[in-house]
XYZ file of C-alpha atoms in Angstrom:
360
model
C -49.915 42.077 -40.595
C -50.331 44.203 -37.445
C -50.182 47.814 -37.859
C -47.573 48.330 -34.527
C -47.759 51.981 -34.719
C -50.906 51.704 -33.353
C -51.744 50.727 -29.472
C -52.000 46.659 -29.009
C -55.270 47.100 -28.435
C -56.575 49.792 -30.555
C -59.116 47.820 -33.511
C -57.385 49.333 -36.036
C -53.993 47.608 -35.165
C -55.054 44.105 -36.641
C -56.018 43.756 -40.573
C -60.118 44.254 -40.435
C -60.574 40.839 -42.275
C -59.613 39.314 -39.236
C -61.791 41.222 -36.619
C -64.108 39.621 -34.649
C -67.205 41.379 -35.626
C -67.645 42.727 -32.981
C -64.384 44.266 -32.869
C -64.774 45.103 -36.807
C -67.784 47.499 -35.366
C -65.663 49.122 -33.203
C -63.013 49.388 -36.108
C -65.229 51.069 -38.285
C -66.670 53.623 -35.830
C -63.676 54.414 -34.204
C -61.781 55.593 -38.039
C -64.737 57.174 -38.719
C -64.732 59.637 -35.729
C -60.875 59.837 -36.412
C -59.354 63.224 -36.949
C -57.728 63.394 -40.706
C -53.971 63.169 -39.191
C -55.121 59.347 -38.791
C -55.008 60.005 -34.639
C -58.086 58.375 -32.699
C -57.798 61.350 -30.527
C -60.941 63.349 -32.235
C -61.610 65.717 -29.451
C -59.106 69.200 -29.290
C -58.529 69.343 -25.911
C -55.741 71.413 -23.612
C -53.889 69.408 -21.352
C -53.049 70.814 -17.603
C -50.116 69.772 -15.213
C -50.789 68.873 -11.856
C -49.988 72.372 -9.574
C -51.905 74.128 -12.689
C -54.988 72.503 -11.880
C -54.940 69.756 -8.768
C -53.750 69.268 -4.924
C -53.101 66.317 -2.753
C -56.678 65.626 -1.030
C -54.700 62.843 1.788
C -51.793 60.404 2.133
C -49.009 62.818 0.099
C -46.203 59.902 0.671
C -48.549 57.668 -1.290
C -48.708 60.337 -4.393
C -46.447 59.999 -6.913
C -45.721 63.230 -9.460
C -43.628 62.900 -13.139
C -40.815 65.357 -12.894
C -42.217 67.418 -16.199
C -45.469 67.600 -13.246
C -47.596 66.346 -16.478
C -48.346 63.073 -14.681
C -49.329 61.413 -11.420
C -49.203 58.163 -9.685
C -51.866 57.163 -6.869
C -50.394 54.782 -4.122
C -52.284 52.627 -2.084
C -50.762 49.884 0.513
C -51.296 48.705 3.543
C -51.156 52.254 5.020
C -53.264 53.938 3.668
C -54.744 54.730 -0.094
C -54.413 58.517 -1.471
C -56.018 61.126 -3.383
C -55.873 64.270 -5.485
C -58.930 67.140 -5.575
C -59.093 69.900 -8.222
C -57.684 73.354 -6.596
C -61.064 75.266 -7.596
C -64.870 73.873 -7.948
C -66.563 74.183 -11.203
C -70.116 75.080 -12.291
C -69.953 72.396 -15.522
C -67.559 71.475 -17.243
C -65.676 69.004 -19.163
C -62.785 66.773 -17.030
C -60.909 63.877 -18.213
C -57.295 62.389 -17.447
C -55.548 59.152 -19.498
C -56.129 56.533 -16.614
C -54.039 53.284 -16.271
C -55.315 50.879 -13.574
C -53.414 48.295 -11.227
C -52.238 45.381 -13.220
C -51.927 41.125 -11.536
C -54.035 40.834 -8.211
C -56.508 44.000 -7.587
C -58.949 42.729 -5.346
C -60.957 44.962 -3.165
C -59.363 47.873 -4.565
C -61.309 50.897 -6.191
C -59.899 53.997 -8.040
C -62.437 57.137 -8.545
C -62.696 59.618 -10.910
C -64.977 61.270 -10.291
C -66.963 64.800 -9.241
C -68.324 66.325 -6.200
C -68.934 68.647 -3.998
C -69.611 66.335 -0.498
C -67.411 68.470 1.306
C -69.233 71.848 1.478
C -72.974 70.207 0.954
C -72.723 67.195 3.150
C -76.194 66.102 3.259
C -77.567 67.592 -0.174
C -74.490 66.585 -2.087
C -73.640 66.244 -6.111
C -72.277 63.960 -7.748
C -71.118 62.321 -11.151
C -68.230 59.229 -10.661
C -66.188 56.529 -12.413
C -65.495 53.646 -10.407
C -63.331 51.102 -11.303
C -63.865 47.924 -9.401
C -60.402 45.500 -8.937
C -60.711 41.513 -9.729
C -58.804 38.600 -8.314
C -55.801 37.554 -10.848
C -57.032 36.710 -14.117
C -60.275 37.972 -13.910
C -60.920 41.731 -15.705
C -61.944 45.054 -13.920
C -65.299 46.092 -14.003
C -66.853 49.789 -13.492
C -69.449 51.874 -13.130
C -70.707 54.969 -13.385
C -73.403 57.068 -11.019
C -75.226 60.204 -10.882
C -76.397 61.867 -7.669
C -78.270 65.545 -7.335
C -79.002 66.968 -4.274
C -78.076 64.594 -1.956
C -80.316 61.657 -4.059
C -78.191 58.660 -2.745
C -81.103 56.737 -1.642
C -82.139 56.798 -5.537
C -79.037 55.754 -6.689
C -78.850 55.913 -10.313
C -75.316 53.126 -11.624
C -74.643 50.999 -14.361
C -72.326 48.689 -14.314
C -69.848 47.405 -17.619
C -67.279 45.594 -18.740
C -64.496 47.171 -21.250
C -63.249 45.951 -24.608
C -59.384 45.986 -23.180
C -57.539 45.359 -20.648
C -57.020 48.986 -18.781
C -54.019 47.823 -16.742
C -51.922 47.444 -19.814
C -52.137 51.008 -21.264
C -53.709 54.516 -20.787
C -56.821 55.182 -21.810
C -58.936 58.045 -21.827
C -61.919 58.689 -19.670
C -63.916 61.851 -19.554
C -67.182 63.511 -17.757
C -69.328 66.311 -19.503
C -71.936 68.134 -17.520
C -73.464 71.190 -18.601
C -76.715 72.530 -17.588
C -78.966 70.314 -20.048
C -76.857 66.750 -20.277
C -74.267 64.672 -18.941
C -72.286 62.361 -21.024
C -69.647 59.545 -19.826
C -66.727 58.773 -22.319
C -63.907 56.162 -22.300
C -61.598 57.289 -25.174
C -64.176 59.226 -27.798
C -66.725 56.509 -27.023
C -69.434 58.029 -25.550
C -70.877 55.037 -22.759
C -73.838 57.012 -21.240
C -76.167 60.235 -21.411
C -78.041 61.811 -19.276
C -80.961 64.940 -20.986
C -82.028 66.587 -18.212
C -85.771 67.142 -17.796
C -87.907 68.900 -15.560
C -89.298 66.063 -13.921
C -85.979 65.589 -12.619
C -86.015 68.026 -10.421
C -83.029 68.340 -7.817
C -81.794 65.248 -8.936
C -79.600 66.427 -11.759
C -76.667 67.628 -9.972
C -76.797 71.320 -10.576
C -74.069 73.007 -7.843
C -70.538 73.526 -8.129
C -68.337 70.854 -7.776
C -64.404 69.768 -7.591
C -62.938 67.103 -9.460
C -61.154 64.112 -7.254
C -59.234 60.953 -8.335
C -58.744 58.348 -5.273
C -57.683 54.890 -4.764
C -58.644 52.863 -1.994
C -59.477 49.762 0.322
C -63.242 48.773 -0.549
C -62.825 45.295 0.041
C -66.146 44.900 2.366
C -67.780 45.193 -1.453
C -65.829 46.074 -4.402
C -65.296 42.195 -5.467
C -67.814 39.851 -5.472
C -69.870 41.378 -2.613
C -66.519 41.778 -0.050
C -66.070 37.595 -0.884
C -62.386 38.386 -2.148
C -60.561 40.673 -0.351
C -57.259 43.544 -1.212
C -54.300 41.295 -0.607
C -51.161 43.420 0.636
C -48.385 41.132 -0.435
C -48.897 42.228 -4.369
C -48.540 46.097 -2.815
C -47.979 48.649 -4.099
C -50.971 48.905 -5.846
C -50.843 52.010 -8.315
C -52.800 54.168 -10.623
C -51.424 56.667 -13.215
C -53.397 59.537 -14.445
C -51.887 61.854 -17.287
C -52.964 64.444 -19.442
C -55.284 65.864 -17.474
C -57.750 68.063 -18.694
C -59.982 70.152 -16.730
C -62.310 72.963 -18.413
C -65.664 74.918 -17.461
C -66.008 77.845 -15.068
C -64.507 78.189 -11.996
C -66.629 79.490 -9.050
C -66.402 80.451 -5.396
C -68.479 77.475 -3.547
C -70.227 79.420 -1.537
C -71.412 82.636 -3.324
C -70.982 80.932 -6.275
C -69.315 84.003 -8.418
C -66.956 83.478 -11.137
C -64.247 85.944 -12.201
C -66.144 84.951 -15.973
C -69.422 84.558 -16.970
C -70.773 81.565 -16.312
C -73.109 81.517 -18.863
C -70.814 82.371 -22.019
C -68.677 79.222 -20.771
C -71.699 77.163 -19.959
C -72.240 77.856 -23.856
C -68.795 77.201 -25.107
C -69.120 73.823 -23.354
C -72.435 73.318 -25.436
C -70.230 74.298 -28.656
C -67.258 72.095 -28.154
C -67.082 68.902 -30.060
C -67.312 66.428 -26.976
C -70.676 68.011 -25.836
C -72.147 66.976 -29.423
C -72.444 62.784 -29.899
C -72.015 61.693 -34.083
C -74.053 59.531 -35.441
C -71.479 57.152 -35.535
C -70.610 58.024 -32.008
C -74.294 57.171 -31.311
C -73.749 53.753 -33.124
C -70.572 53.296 -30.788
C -72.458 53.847 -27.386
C -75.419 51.409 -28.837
C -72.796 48.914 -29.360
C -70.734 49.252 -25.995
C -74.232 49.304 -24.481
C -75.536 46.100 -25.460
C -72.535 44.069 -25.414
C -70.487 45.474 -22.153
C -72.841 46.507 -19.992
C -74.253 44.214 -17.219
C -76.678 46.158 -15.168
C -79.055 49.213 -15.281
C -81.273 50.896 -12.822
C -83.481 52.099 -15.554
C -84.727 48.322 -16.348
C -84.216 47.472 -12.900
C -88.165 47.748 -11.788
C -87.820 46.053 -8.190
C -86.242 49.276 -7.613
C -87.956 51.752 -10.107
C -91.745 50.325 -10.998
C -91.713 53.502 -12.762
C -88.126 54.141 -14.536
C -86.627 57.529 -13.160
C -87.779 60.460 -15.799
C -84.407 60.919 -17.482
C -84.410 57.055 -18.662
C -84.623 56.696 -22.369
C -85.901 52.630 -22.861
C -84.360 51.637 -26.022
C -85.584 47.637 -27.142
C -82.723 46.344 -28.366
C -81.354 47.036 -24.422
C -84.141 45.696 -22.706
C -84.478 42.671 -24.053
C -80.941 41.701 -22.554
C -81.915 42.210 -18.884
C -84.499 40.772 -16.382
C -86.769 43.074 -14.411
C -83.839 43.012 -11.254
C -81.831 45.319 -14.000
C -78.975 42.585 -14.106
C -78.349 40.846 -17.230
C -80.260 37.423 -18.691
C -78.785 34.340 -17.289
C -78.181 33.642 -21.516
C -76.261 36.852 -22.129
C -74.050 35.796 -19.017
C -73.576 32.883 -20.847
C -72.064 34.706 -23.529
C -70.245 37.215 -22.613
C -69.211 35.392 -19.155
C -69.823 35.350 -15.845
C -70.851 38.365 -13.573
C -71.224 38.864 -9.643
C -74.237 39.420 -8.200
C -75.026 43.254 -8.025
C -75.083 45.306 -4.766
C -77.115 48.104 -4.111
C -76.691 50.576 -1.415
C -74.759 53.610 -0.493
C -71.130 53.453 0.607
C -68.876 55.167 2.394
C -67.416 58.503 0.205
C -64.002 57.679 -1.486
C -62.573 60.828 0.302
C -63.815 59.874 4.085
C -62.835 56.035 3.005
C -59.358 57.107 2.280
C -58.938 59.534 5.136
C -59.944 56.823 7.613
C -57.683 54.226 6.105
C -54.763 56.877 6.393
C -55.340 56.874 10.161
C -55.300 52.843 10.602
């Protein structure tokens, strides 16, 4: 029988005898980076509201606050999308939020989480961003995820994945580290990607102070199947909820860069916290979700990189799934389903996207 005080879609829910394997994988990692009260919550994090650590970035009348100010919906319709930005910048840190997306018809539509710091270094900007890409109805949302330093757009640096739920039927959590040596993606305690940083790297590992944003918006020139399907406005509004948020690391002044601490002793309590160090059956999670959900890669993408980008690590077991354009074998499709064709190129920033929507 189904264990129902567990989510519907948490592995553990279903008797493991009749997992997919697959799914029996995931089962078995996720209890084993459990906490001992039986929660799948394993990291000890401190939850904000929203006036203790976010403002409205544009379109107020499309943001929605809880009354305890613990949560927040983001509206977008045929007016305009909308936005929230942390009130201070950060010099690393660790920022996550619970994230449910749109549910039916979500075409064209894109919500963010993601940091940067765009506005006060608009050519040389950093950057580190979830994107969650909307479907036509009956199809699932895809994301991404992208690293820019210094302004590095033109050596843009996504991958592209499927989940293992559906995240328009319950919250789930989703989480950036960056400290001065790595950068790790996580949905729940899952961590999806990493990022060592290297010498080689240079400028491109994003290295300035930035704020934290969460958007939603019109992309439909290219968020679904290249700009083929498009947002439709009759299933409006289309919203996104984001709750317990969590935003840590030191705050700094943008442009002289102080902090009223040392940056250095919370640069290092980042380092010691339990998020900023991946298990080994963590590391057997992120090999799993790596080889079965994602579905491109610049770092096996050599039409673009002949030479992969230093802070690639080439694994085998990854490779072998993808042709030399970085997508994924026409067999894998196959398997796990079909996938659009991948577009590269910059696009418009999710704050200057929304702010010129707002003024249609």
């Amino acid at each position: 029988m189904a264990d129902h005080r567990l989510p519907r879609h948490h592995p553990l829910r279903y008797p493991l005898c009749k997992l997919p394997f697959s799914l029996l994988i995931l089962a078995l990692i996720t209890f084993s980076i459990s906490n001992s009260s039986g929660t799948v919550s394993a990291f000890n994090l401190s939850t904000i509201t929203f006036d203790q650590g976010y403002s409205p970035l544009f379109s107020d009348f499309n943001i929605d606050r809880s009354p305890d100010d613990k949560s927040v919906r983001l509206l977008l319709n045929r007016h305009s999308g909308s936005g929230i930005i942390s009130s201070d910048y950060y010099n690393y840190g660790f920022f996550s939020a619970n994230i449910k997306l749109p549910s039916d018809y979500t075409a064209g539509v894109v919500v963010a989480f993601y940091t940067s710091n765009v506005d006060m270094y608009e050519k040389n900007h950093d950057e580190l961003d979830f994107e969650f890409l909307g479907n036509i109805k009956g199809k699932p949302w895809r994301f991404q995820t992208n690293m820019y330093g210094n302004g590095s757009t033109s050596r843009g640096r996504e991958e592209r994945y499927r989940l293992w739920f559906d995240p328009s039927k319950e919250f789930h959590r989703y989480s950036i580290l960056w400290t001065p040596i790595k950068i790790i993606f996580y949905v729940d305690e899952v961590p999806i990607r990493e990022v060592m940083r290297n010498e080689a790297m240079g400028g491109d590992f994003p290295s300035k102070p930035m704020s934290m944003y969460a958007t939603i918006w019109d992309a439909s020139t290219w968020a679904t199947n290249g700009g083929k399907h498009k947002a439709d406005y009759k299933y409006e509004p289309f919203a996104s909820e984001f709750t317990d948020l969590v935003l840590e690391g030191c705050t700094v002044d943008p442009i002289n860069q102080l902090s009223a601490t040392n940056c250095t002793d919370a640069a290092a309590k980042l380092e010691e916290a339990d998020y900023s160090v991946i298990t080994p059956e963590q590391r057997r999670a992120m090999r799993w979700f790596r080889e079965k959900y994602m579905y491109y890669t610049y770092c096996y993408d050599s039409y673009r990189y002949p030479v992969p980008p230093p802070e690639c690590v080439i694994v085998p077991s990854e490779k072998e799934l993808f042709k030399e354009s970085g997508r994924l074998k026409e067999a894998m499709k196959m398997k796990f389903g079909g996938h659009r064709k991948h577009r590269h190129g910059r696009r418009s920033s999710r704050r200057q996207s929304g702010v010129q929507q707002a003024a249609m």
